[in-house]
Tab-separated table of C-alpha atoms and ligand atoms in Angstrom:
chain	number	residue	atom	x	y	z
A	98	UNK	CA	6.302	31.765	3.862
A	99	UNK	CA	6.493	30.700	7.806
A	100	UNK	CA	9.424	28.627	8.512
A	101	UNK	CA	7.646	25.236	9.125
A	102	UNK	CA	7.435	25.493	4.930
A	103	UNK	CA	10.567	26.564	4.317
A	104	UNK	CA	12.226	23.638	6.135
A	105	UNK	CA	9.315	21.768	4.657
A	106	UNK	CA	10.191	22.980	1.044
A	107	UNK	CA	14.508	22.349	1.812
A	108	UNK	CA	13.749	18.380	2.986
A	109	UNK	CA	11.338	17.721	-0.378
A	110	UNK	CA	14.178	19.527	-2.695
A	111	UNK	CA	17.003	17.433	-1.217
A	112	UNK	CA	14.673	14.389	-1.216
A	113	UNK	CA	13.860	14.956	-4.674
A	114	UNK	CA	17.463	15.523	-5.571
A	115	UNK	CA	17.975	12.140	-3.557
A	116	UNK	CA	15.379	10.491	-6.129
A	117	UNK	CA	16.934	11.513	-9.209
A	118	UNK	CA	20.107	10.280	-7.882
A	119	UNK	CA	19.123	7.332	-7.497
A	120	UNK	CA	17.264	7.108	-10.248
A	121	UNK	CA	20.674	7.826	-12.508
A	122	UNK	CA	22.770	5.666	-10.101
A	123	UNK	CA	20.356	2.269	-10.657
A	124	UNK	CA	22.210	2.572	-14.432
A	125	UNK	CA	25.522	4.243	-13.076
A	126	UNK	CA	26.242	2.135	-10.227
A	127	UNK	CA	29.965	3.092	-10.259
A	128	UNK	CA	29.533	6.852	-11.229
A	129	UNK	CA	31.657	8.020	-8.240
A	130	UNK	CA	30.575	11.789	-8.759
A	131	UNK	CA	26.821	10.937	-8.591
A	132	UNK	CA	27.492	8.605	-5.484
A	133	UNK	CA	29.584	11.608	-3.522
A	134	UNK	CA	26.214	14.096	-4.366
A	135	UNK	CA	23.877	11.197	-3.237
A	136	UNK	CA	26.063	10.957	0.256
A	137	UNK	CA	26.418	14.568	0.761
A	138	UNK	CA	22.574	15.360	-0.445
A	139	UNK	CA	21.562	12.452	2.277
A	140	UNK	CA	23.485	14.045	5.104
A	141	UNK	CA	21.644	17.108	4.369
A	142	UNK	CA	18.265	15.237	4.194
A	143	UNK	CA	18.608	13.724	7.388
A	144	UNK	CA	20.029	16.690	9.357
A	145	UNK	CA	16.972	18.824	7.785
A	146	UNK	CA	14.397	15.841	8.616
A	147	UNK	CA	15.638	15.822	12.241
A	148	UNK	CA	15.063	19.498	13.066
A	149	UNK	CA	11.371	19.087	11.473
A	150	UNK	CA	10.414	16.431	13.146
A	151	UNK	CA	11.785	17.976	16.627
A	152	UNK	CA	9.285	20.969	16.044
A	153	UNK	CA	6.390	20.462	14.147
A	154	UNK	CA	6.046	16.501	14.471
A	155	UNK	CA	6.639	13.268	12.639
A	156	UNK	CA	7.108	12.967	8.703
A	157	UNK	CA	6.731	9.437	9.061
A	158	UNK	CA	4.654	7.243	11.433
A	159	UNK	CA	8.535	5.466	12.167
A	160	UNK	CA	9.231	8.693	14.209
A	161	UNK	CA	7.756	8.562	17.570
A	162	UNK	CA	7.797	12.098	19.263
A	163	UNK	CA	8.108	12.571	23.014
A	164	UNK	CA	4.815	13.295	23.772
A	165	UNK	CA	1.746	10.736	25.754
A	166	UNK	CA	-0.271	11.264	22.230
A	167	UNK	CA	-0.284	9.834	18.918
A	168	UNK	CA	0.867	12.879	16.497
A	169	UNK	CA	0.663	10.656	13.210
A	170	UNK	CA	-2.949	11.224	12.575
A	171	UNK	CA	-2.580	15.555	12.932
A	172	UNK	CA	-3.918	17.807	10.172
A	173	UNK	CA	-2.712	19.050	7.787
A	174	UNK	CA	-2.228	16.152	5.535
A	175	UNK	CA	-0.669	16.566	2.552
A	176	UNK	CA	-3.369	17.124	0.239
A	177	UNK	CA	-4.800	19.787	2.762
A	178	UNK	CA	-4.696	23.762	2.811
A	179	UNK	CA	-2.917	24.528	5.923
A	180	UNK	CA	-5.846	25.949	7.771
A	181	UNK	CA	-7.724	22.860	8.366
B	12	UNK	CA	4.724	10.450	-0.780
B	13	UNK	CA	6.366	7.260	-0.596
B	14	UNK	CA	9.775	5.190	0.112
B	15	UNK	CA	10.333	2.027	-1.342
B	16	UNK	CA	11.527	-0.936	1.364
B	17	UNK	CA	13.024	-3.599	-0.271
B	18	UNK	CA	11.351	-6.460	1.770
B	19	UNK	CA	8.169	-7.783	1.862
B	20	UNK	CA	5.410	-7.431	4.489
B	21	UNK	CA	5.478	-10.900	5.119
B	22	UNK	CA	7.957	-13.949	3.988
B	23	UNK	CA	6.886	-15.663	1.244
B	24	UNK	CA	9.052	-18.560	-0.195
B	25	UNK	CA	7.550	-20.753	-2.895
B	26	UNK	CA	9.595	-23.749	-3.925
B	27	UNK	CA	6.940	-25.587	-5.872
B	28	UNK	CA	5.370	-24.562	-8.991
B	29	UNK	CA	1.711	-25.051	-9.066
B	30	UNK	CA	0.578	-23.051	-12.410
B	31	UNK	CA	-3.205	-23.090	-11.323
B	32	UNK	CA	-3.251	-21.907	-8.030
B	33	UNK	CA	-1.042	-18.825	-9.606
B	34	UNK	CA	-3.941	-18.383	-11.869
B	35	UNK	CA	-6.038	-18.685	-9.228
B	36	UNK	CA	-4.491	-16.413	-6.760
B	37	UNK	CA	-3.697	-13.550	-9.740
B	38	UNK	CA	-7.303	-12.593	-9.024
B	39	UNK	CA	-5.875	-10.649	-5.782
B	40	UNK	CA	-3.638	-8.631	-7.737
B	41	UNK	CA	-5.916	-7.418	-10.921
B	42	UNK	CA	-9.360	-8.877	-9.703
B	43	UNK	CA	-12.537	-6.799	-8.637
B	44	UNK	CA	-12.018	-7.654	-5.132
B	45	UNK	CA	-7.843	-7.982	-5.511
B	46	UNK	CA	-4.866	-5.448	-3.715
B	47	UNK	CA	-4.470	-3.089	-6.675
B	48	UNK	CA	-8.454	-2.714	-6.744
B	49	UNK	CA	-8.147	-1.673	-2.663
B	50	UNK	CA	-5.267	-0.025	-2.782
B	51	UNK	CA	-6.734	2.735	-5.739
B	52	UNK	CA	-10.065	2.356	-3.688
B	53	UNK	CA	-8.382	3.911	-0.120
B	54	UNK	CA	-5.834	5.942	-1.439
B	55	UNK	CA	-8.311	7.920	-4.060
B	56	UNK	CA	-11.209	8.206	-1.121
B	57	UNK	CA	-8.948	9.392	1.692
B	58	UNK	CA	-8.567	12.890	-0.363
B	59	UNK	CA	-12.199	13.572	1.046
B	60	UNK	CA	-12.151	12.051	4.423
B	61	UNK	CA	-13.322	14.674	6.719
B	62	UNK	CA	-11.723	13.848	9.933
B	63	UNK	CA	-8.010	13.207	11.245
B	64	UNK	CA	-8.801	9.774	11.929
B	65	UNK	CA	-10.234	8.754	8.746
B	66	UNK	CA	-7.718	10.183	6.715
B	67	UNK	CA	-4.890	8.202	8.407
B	68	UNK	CA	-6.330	5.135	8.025
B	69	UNK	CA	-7.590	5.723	4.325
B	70	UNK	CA	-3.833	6.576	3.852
B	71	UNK	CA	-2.528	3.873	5.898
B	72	UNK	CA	-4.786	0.971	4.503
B	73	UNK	CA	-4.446	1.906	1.393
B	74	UNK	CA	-0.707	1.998	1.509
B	75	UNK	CA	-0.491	-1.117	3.155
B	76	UNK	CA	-2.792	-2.774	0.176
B	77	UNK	CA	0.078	-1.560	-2.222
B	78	UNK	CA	2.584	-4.065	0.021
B	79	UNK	CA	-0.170	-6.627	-0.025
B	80	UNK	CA	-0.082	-6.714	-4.439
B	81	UNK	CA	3.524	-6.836	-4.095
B	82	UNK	CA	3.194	-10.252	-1.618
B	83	UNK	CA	0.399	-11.472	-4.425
B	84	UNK	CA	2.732	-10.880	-7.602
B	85	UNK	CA	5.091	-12.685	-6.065
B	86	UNK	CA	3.159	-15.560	-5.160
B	87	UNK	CA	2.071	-15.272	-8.829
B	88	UNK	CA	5.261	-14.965	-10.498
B	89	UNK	CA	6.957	-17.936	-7.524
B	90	UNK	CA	3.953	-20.617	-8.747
B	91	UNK	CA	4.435	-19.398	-12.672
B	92	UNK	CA	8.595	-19.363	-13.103
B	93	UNK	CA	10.288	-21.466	-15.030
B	94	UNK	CA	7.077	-23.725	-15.574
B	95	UNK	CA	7.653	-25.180	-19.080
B	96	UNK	CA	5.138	-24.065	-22.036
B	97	UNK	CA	4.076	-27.848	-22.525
B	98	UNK	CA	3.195	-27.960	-18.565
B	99	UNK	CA	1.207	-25.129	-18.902
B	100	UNK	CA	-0.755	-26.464	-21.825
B	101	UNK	CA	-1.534	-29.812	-20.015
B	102	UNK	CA	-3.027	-27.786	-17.003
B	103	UNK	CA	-4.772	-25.625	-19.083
B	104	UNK	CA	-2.851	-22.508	-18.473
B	105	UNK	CA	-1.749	-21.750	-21.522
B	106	UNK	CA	-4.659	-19.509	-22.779
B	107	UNK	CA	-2.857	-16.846	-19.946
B	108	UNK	CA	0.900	-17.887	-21.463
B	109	UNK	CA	0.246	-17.469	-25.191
B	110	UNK	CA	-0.815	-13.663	-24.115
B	111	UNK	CA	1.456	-12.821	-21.689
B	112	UNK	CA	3.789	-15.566	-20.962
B	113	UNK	CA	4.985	-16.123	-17.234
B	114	UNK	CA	4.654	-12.483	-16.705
B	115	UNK	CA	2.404	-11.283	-13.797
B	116	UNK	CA	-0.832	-8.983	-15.350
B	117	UNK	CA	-3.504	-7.339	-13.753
B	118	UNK	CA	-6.387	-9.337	-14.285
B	119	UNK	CA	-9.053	-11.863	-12.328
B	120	UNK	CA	-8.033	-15.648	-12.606
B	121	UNK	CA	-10.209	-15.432	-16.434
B	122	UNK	CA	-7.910	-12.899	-17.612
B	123	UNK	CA	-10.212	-9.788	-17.613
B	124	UNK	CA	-7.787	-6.687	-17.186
B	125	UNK	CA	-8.336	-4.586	-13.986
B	126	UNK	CA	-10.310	-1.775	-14.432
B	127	UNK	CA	-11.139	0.935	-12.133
B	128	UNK	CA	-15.149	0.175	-12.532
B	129	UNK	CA	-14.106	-2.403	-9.357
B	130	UNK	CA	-14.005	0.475	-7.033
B	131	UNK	CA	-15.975	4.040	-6.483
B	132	UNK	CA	-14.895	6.876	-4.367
B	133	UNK	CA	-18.000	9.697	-3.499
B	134	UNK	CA	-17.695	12.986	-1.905
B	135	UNK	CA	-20.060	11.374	1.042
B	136	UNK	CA	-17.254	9.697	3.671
B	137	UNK	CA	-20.436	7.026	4.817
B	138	UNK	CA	-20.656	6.284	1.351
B	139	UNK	CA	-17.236	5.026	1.100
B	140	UNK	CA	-16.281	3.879	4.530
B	141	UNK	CA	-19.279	1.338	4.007
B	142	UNK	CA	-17.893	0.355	0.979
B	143	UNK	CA	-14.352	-0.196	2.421
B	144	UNK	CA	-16.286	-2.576	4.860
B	145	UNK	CA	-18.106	-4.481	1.977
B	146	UNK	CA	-14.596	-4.539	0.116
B	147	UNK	CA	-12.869	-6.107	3.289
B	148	UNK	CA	-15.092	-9.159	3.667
B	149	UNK	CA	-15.032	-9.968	0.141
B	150	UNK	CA	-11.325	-9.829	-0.088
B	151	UNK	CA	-11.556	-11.929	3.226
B	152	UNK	CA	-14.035	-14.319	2.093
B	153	UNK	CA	-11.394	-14.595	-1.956
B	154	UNK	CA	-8.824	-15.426	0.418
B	155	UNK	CA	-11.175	-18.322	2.297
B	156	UNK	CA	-11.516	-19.631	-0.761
B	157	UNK	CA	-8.331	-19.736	-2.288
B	158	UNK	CA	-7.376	-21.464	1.083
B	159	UNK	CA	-9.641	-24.297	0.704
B	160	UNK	CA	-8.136	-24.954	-3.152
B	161	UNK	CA	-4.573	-24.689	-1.524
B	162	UNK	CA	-2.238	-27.711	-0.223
B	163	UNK	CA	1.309	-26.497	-0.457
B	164	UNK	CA	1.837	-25.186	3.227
B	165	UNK	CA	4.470	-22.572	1.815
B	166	UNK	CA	1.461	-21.451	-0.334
B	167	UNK	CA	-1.135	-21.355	2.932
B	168	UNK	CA	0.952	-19.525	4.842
B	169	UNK	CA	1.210	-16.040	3.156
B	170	UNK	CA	-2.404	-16.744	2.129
B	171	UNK	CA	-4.099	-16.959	5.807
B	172	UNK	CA	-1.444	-13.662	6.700
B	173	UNK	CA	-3.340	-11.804	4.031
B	174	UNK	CA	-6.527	-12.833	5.010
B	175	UNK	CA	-5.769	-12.071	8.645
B	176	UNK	CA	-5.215	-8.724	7.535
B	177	UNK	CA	-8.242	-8.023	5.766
B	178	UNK	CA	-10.042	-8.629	9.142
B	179	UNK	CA	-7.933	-6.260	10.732
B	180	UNK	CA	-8.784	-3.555	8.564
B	181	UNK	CA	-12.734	-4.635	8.741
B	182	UNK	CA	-12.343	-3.882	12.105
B	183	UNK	CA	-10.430	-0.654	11.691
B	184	UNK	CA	-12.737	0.554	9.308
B	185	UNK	CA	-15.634	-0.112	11.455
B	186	UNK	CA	-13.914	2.443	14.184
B	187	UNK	CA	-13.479	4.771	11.288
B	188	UNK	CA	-16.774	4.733	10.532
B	189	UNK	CA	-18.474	5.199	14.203
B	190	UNK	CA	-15.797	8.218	14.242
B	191	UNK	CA	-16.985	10.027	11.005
B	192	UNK	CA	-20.576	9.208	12.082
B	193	UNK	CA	-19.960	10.893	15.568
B	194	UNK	CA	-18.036	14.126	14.061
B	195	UNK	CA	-20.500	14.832	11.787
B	196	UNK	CA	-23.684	14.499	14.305
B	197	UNK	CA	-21.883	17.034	16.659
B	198	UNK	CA	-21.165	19.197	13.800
B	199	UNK	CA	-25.238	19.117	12.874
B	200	UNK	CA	-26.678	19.286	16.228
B	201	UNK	CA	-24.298	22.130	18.110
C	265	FE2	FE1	-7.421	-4.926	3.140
């Protein structure tokens, strides 16, 4: 697996972790072990997110890289093989 | 995938009850030319859209529908809530109360359920991108006419916003179009 998916694969784990979470927190609001995972599993998100989006372009259209084109459109999309 | 924002695309604060312009308006959320129906529409086609272009705005569009049926149910549900059952019965509502109350369904203003026979998705991009154009104006020309049935300005408002939009994404999918059409020449001819 090239490293683009493995960073690719860490952000949707922690992101999906994030989800569940939240999930479990909309009918634990005061769980204060759940909120401490959902802080820590955020930090990691974002940190992970960050380095992505440095190399290999935006995960969402709010992230504007520092280049004179608009990288939002680029293959592959999601439902594509990566060879497009 | 998607994030939730907890806003809505555009204000929308209702104040007065008017039971039959929600009726009226609930066709944009569960009628044949209604958000949910254009939403499904986009997000199902863009899965074949050949090029870059046209698979951004597929996904885009048809994201942005989904915040469009959020800004119609709660039109709906701001014109419906707290309207007393004896009100509703006097404007002849109440055939859409005794089924499902003040509760926001996906139907057209007569109460036929949504159903995905509103919308089509082919293998052939022309195919749908012309359809996406068709879908457009009629959504723009529903939202022309629920604006000449409308008074309440706080009602108008969010109305002409969502019927601004549709023309916005008539013209985007026109650009789509010409781009899909021009890919797929070059591809045949060199
Ligand atoms: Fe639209």
């Amino acid at each position: 697996m090239d490293e683009q998916t493995t960073l690719l694969e860490q952000i949707m784990a922690y992101d999906f972790a994030l989800y569940d979470l939240q999930l479990f927190l909309n009918t634990h609001p005061s769980d204060t072990n759940a909120l401490r995972d959902y802080k820590m599993a955020l930090e990691q998100s974002e940190n992970l997110r960050r380095q992505y989006q440095n190399r290999y372009g935006p995960l969402t259209a709010r992230y504007l890289p520092n280049t004179t084109c608009w990288q939002w459109i680029n293959d592959p999309w999601p439902w594509n093989n990566k060879e497009v | 995938m998607w994030l939730y924002d907890k806003k809505t695309q555009y204000p929308i604060k209702i104040t007065k009850p008017d039971p039959r312009m929600a009726i009226a308006i609930l066709t944009q959320y569960g009628g044949p030319n209604g958000e949910l129906a254009a939403s499904l529409r986009y997000l199902s086609q863009r899965f074949s859209m050949p090029t870059k272009e046209a698979k951004a705005t597929l996904n885009d569009i048809g994201t942005e529908e989904l915040a469009h049926l959020e800004m119609i149910g709660t039109m709906v549900h701001q014109l419906m809530d707290k309207v007393p059952p004896k009100e509703l019965e006097r404007l002849h509502v109440d055939t859409n109360f005794v089924i499902h109350g003040r509760a926001v369904y996906p139907s057209d203003s007569n109460g036929v359920p949504f159903t995905a026979a509103y919308i089509e998705s082919m293998e052939d991009p022309i195919a749908n991108l012309n359809e996406d154009l068709a879908a457009e104006q009629k959504a723009r020309a529903t939202y022309e006419y629920l604006l000449s049935i409308a008074d309440d300005p706080d009602v108008k408002d969010p109305l002409r916003f969502l019927r601004e939009r549709e023309v916005v994404h008539y013209q985007r999918f026109g650009e789509t179009l010409r781009i899909v059409q021009e890919t797929m020449n070059s591809k045949k001819y060199f």
